[in-house]
Coordinates of C-alpha atoms in Angstrom, one line a residue:
X1 CA 157.8 249.7 55.9
X2 CA 154.3 250.5 54.8
X3 CA 153.6 246.4 55.0
X4 CA 155.2 246.2 58.2
X5 CA 153.0 248.8 60.0
X6 CA 150.1 246.9 58.4
X7 CA 151.1 243.6 59.5
X8 CA 151.6 244.9 63.0
X9 CA 148.3 246.7 63.1
X10 CA 146.6 243.5 61.6
X11 CA 148.2 241.7 64.3
X12 CA 147.2 244.0 67.3
X13 CA 143.3 243.7 65.6
X14 CA 143.4 240.0 65.6
X15 CA 144.6 239.9 69.0
X16 CA 141.8 242.3 70.2
X17 CA 139.3 240.4 68.1
X18 CA 140.5 237.0 69.8
X19 CA 140.5 238.5 73.3
X20 CA 136.9 239.6 72.9
X21 CA 136.0 236.7 71.3
X22 CA 137.0 234.9 74.3
X23 CA 135.8 237.2 76.8
X24 CA 132.5 236.6 75.1
X25 CA 133.0 233.0 75.6
X26 CA 133.7 233.2 79.3
X27 CA 130.9 235.5 80.0
X28 CA 128.5 233.0 78.2
X29 CA 130.0 230.2 79.9
X30 CA 129.3 232.0 83.5
X31 CA 125.8 233.0 82.2
X32 CA 125.1 229.5 81.3
X33 CA 126.6 228.1 84.9
X34 CA 124.5 230.8 87.1
X35 CA 121.5 229.9 85.4
X36 CA 122.1 226.3 85.7
X37 CA 122.8 227.0 89.5
X38 CA 119.6 229.4 89.9
X39 CA 117.5 226.8 88.2
X40 CA 118.6 223.8 90.8
X41 CA 118.3 226.3 93.4
X42 CA 114.3 227.0 92.5
X43 CA 114.0 223.4 91.8
X44 CA 115.1 222.4 95.6
X45 CA 112.9 225.1 96.7
X46 CA 109.6 224.1 94.6
X47 CA 110.6 220.3 96.0
X48 CA 110.6 221.3 99.4
X49 CA 107.3 223.6 99.0
X50 CA 105.4 220.9 97.5
X51 CA 106.6 218.2 100.3
X52 CA 108.5 216.0 97.4
X53 CA 111.5 215.5 99.9
X54 CA 110.5 213.3 102.5
X55 CA 111.3 214.5 106.3
X56 CA 113.3 217.2 107.3
X57 CA 115.6 214.7 109.3
X58 CA 116.9 211.2 108.0
X59 CA 116.8 208.5 110.1
X60 CA 120.0 207.9 112.1
X61 CA 122.2 204.8 111.4
X62 CA 122.3 204.0 115.4
X63 CA 119.5 203.8 118.2
X64 CA 117.2 206.6 118.7
X65 CA 113.9 207.9 119.8
X66 CA 111.2 208.6 117.0
X67 CA 109.0 211.8 117.5
X68 CA 105.6 212.5 116.0
X69 CA 104.1 215.9 117.1
X70 CA 100.5 216.5 116.7
X71 CA 99.5 219.8 117.3
X72 CA 96.3 221.9 116.8
X73 CA 92.4 220.9 116.3
X74 CA 92.0 217.1 115.1
X75 CA 90.0 217.4 112.1
X76 CA 90.4 216.4 108.4
X77 CA 91.4 219.4 106.9
X78 CA 94.0 220.3 109.5
X79 CA 97.7 219.5 109.9
X80 CA 96.5 217.0 113.0
X81 CA 94.8 215.0 110.7
X82 CA 94.6 211.0 111.0
X83 CA 96.1 210.2 107.5
X84 CA 99.2 212.0 108.3
X85 CA 99.6 211.0 112.1
X86 CA 99.1 207.8 111.5
X87 CA 101.4 207.6 108.4
X88 CA 104.0 209.5 110.7
X89 CA 103.6 206.8 113.4
X90 CA 103.9 203.9 111.1
X91 CA 107.0 205.2 109.8
X92 CA 108.4 205.6 113.4
X93 CA 107.8 202.3 114.6
X94 CA 109.0 200.7 111.3
X95 CA 112.4 202.0 111.5
X96 CA 114.6 199.2 112.5
X97 CA 117.0 201.7 114.8
X98 CA 113.4 203.1 116.8
X99 CA 113.8 202.4 120.6
X100 CA 110.6 204.0 121.5
X101 CA 108.2 206.7 120.1
X102 CA 106.9 209.9 121.7
X103 CA 104.0 211.6 120.5
X104 CA 104.3 215.1 121.6
X105 CA 100.6 216.6 121.6
X106 CA 99.2 220.0 122.1
X107 CA 95.6 220.0 121.0
X108 CA 92.1 221.1 122.2
X109 CA 90.5 217.9 120.6
X110 CA 88.3 217.8 117.4
X111 CA 86.4 215.4 115.5
X112 CA 85.7 212.2 117.6
X113 CA 86.3 210.2 114.0
X114 CA 89.5 211.3 113.5
X115 CA 90.5 210.8 117.1
X116 CA 89.0 207.3 117.1
X117 CA 91.0 206.3 113.9
X118 CA 94.4 207.4 115.6
X119 CA 93.8 205.6 118.8
X120 CA 93.0 202.6 116.9
X121 CA 96.1 202.6 115.1
X122 CA 98.5 203.1 118.0
X123 CA 96.8 200.2 119.6
X124 CA 97.5 198.7 116.5
X125 CA 101.0 199.4 116.2
X126 CA 101.8 198.7 120.0
X127 CA 100.4 195.2 119.6
X128 CA 102.4 195.0 116.2
X129 CA 105.6 196.1 117.7
X130 CA 105.8 194.8 121.6
X131 CA 109.1 195.7 122.3
X132 CA 108.8 199.5 121.1
X133 CA 107.0 201.3 123.7
X134 CA 104.7 204.5 122.7
X135 CA 104.8 207.4 125.1
X136 CA 102.9 210.9 124.9
X137 CA 104.1 213.9 125.9
X138 CA 102.0 216.9 126.4
X139 CA 102.8 220.4 126.3
X140 CA 100.2 223.2 126.7
X141 CA 96.7 221.1 126.3
X142 CA 95.6 217.8 125.7
X143 CA 91.5 218.0 125.9
X144 CA 88.9 215.9 124.8
X145 CA 89.8 214.5 121.5
X146 CA 93.6 214.8 122.0
X147 CA 92.9 212.6 125.3
X148 CA 91.0 210.0 123.4
X149 CA 93.9 209.6 121.3
X150 CA 96.5 210.0 124.5
X151 CA 94.7 207.1 126.2
X152 CA 95.9 204.9 124.2
X153 CA 99.7 205.0 125.1
X154 CA 101.7 203.3 127.4
X155 CA 102.3 206.2 129.4
X156 CA 101.4 209.8 129.6
X157 CA 104.0 212.7 130.7
X158 CA 102.9 216.5 131.3
X159 CA 104.1 219.1 132.8
X160 CA 102.8 220.4 136.2
X161 CA 100.9 223.4 134.2
X162 CA 99.5 221.4 131.5
X163 CA 95.5 221.1 131.1
X164 CA 94.0 217.9 130.8
X165 CA 90.8 216.3 130.6
X166 CA 87.9 217.5 129.5
X167 CA 86.4 213.9 128.5
X168 CA 83.0 214.9 126.9
X169 CA 81.1 215.8 123.8
X170 CA 79.5 218.9 122.4
X171 CA 77.2 219.6 119.0
X172 CA 77.3 223.5 118.6
X173 CA 74.9 225.2 116.3
X174 CA 72.9 228.7 116.7
X175 CA 69.4 229.7 116.7
X176 CA 68.5 232.5 114.5
X177 CA 64.7 232.3 114.3
X178 CA 64.0 235.4 116.5
X179 CA 66.4 237.6 114.6
X180 CA 64.8 236.3 111.5
X181 CA 61.2 237.4 113.0
X182 CA 62.5 241.0 113.7
X183 CA 63.7 241.1 110.4
X184 CA 61.0 240.1 108.5
X185 CA 62.7 236.9 107.4
X186 CA 61.1 233.7 106.2
X187 CA 62.5 230.5 106.0
X188 CA 61.7 228.3 103.2
X189 CA 63.0 224.8 103.6
X190 CA 61.5 221.8 101.8
X191 CA 63.0 218.5 102.7
X192 CA 62.1 214.8 101.4
X193 CA 62.2 213.1 104.5
X194 CA 60.4 214.5 108.1
X195 CA 64.3 214.9 110.2
X196 CA 66.2 216.0 106.9
X197 CA 66.3 219.5 108.3
X198 CA 67.7 218.5 111.6
X199 CA 68.8 221.0 113.8
X200 CA 68.7 223.5 111.0
X201 CA 69.7 226.9 112.9
X202 CA 67.0 228.6 110.7
X203 CA 63.9 226.8 112.0
X204 CA 62.6 226.5 115.3
X205 CA 63.6 223.8 117.9
X206 CA 62.1 220.3 117.4
X207 CA 61.9 218.6 120.7
X208 CA 62.1 215.4 118.9
X209 CA 65.1 216.1 117.3
X210 CA 66.7 217.5 120.1
X211 CA 66.0 214.7 122.4
X212 CA 67.9 212.8 119.3
X213 CA 70.5 214.8 119.4
X214 CA 71.2 214.4 123.2
X215 CA 71.0 210.5 122.9
X216 CA 73.4 210.3 119.9
X217 CA 75.8 212.4 122.4
X218 CA 75.4 210.5 125.0
X219 CA 76.3 207.5 123.1
X220 CA 79.5 208.9 122.0
X221 CA 80.6 210.4 125.2
X222 CA 79.8 206.6 126.4
X223 CA 82.5 205.5 123.8
X224 CA 84.7 207.8 124.8
X225 CA 85.0 207.0 128.5
X226 CA 85.3 203.4 127.6
X227 CA 88.2 204.2 125.3
X228 CA 89.6 206.1 128.3
X229 CA 89.0 203.3 131.2
X230 CA 90.3 200.8 128.3
X231 CA 93.6 202.5 127.9
X232 CA 94.4 203.6 131.7
X233 CA 92.7 200.9 133.4
X234 CA 93.8 200.7 137.2
X235 CA 95.8 203.9 137.0
X236 CA 92.6 205.6 136.8
X237 CA 91.2 207.0 139.9
X238 CA 87.5 207.3 138.9
X239 CA 85.6 210.0 140.5
X240 CA 81.8 211.6 140.0
X241 CA 83.0 214.6 137.7
X242 CA 86.0 212.8 135.9
X243 CA 83.6 212.5 132.8
X244 CA 81.9 215.1 133.2
X245 CA 84.0 217.4 130.8
X246 CA 86.1 219.2 133.6
X247 CA 89.9 220.2 133.1
X248 CA 92.7 219.7 135.4
X249 CA 96.3 220.5 135.4
X250 CA 99.0 218.3 134.8
X251 CA 99.9 218.1 138.4
X252 CA 96.3 217.0 139.5
X253 CA 95.8 214.6 136.8
X254 CA 98.9 212.6 137.7
X255 CA 96.6 212.3 141.1
X256 CA 93.8 211.2 139.0
X257 CA 95.3 208.7 137.1
X258 CA 95.0 210.4 134.0
X259 CA 98.3 211.0 133.3
X260 CA 101.3 209.1 134.7
X261 CA 104.7 211.4 135.4
X262 CA 106.0 214.8 134.8
X263 CA 108.3 215.0 131.9
X264 CA 109.2 216.7 128.3
X265 CA 110.6 215.2 125.1
X266 CA 114.1 215.3 126.1
X267 CA 113.9 213.7 129.4
X268 CA 111.8 210.9 128.0
X269 CA 114.1 210.0 125.5
X270 CA 117.0 210.7 127.8
X271 CA 115.7 208.8 131.0
X272 CA 112.8 206.6 129.6
X273 CA 113.7 205.3 126.7
X274 CA 117.4 205.5 126.9
X275 CA 118.2 206.7 123.6
X276 CA 119.1 210.5 123.9
X277 CA 119.1 210.9 119.7
X278 CA 115.7 212.5 118.9
X279 CA 114.6 211.8 115.2
X280 CA 111.4 213.6 113.9
X281 CA 109.1 211.2 111.7
X282 CA 106.5 213.8 111.4
X283 CA 104.7 214.2 108.0
X284 CA 104.3 217.8 106.7
X285 CA 102.2 218.6 103.9
X286 CA 103.5 220.3 101.2
X287 CA 101.6 223.4 99.6
X288 CA 100.1 221.6 97.2
X289 CA 98.0 219.7 100.2
X290 CA 97.6 222.5 102.5
X291 CA 95.9 224.0 98.9
X292 CA 93.9 221.3 98.4
X293 CA 92.6 221.1 102.0
X294 CA 91.6 224.8 102.0
X295 CA 89.7 224.4 98.6
X296 CA 87.6 221.4 99.9
X297 CA 87.1 223.6 103.1
X298 CA 86.2 226.4 101.3
X299 CA 83.9 224.3 98.9
X300 CA 82.2 223.0 102.1
X301 CA 81.6 226.8 103.4
X302 CA 80.1 227.8 99.9
X303 CA 77.6 224.7 99.5
X304 CA 76.6 224.3 103.4
X305 CA 74.0 221.7 102.2
X306 CA 76.9 219.6 101.3
X307 CA 77.8 219.5 105.0
X308 CA 76.5 218.6 108.5
X309 CA 74.2 221.8 110.0
X310 CA 75.7 221.3 113.4
X311 CA 79.6 219.7 113.9
X312 CA 79.9 216.8 116.7
X313 CA 83.6 217.6 118.7
X314 CA 85.6 216.2 121.3
X315 CA 86.4 219.7 122.4

């Protein structure tokens, strides 16, 4: 009887032990599963943030309208830089299902060089893909460098309250000589080359340098005017103040020939391009690229001698 009791107890203990072992195995398996799941989720987030996954929308298998966004100040360190916009446009034109390209713009302008790069690339792509039209759709504002880019399009569509124009060039800076004099601060600037301190804000205005700056601005302004005339052609109704830097509403810009029609992205895709499906080809920088650009801008600010004293802007 005692032996039977021992066998029974041993059997119960073995079953309990096996159950505990199986439970531990199940817990271990679930733990591994959740760890793998968490790791995969984190990897996906990392890829998204670092920009390793391509466009947010993959091209459709059917006919579509390609969309590229250009928002904000046009400069090398912003999202509206020439490399990003040009790459987006190239991808949009290359896609075999693209029926037309819309460049949606909302920008006060910026660098004449960056704007010039994009304008040149638009004209190149239009010549390379003559059957694919490129239309610009303006949202709130398209001024200066933004209009420099827009002038290369087949047509420009606006809202009646959009702000268009500001065809001019500026060079902005400050003069601190009076303040320094009041504070008793002496400027000690040493240069090799009499004009190396060109437009230095801590030195008195040099009449010769000022005249040179005006001539340089006039030259860039004339380049801007020629780009607008070339892009708009006979549609442009020139007036004495058209290239003075003034800005007009979208409705007035159509009257002046600076724009063509009222419209938005949806209406242009549906009624003009005849392809309602819209695919976004805009290239978005990942965290790595944004940090690199901010670091570069920060370095330029920390070492002003490495950059120009006064920036020329189409704004």
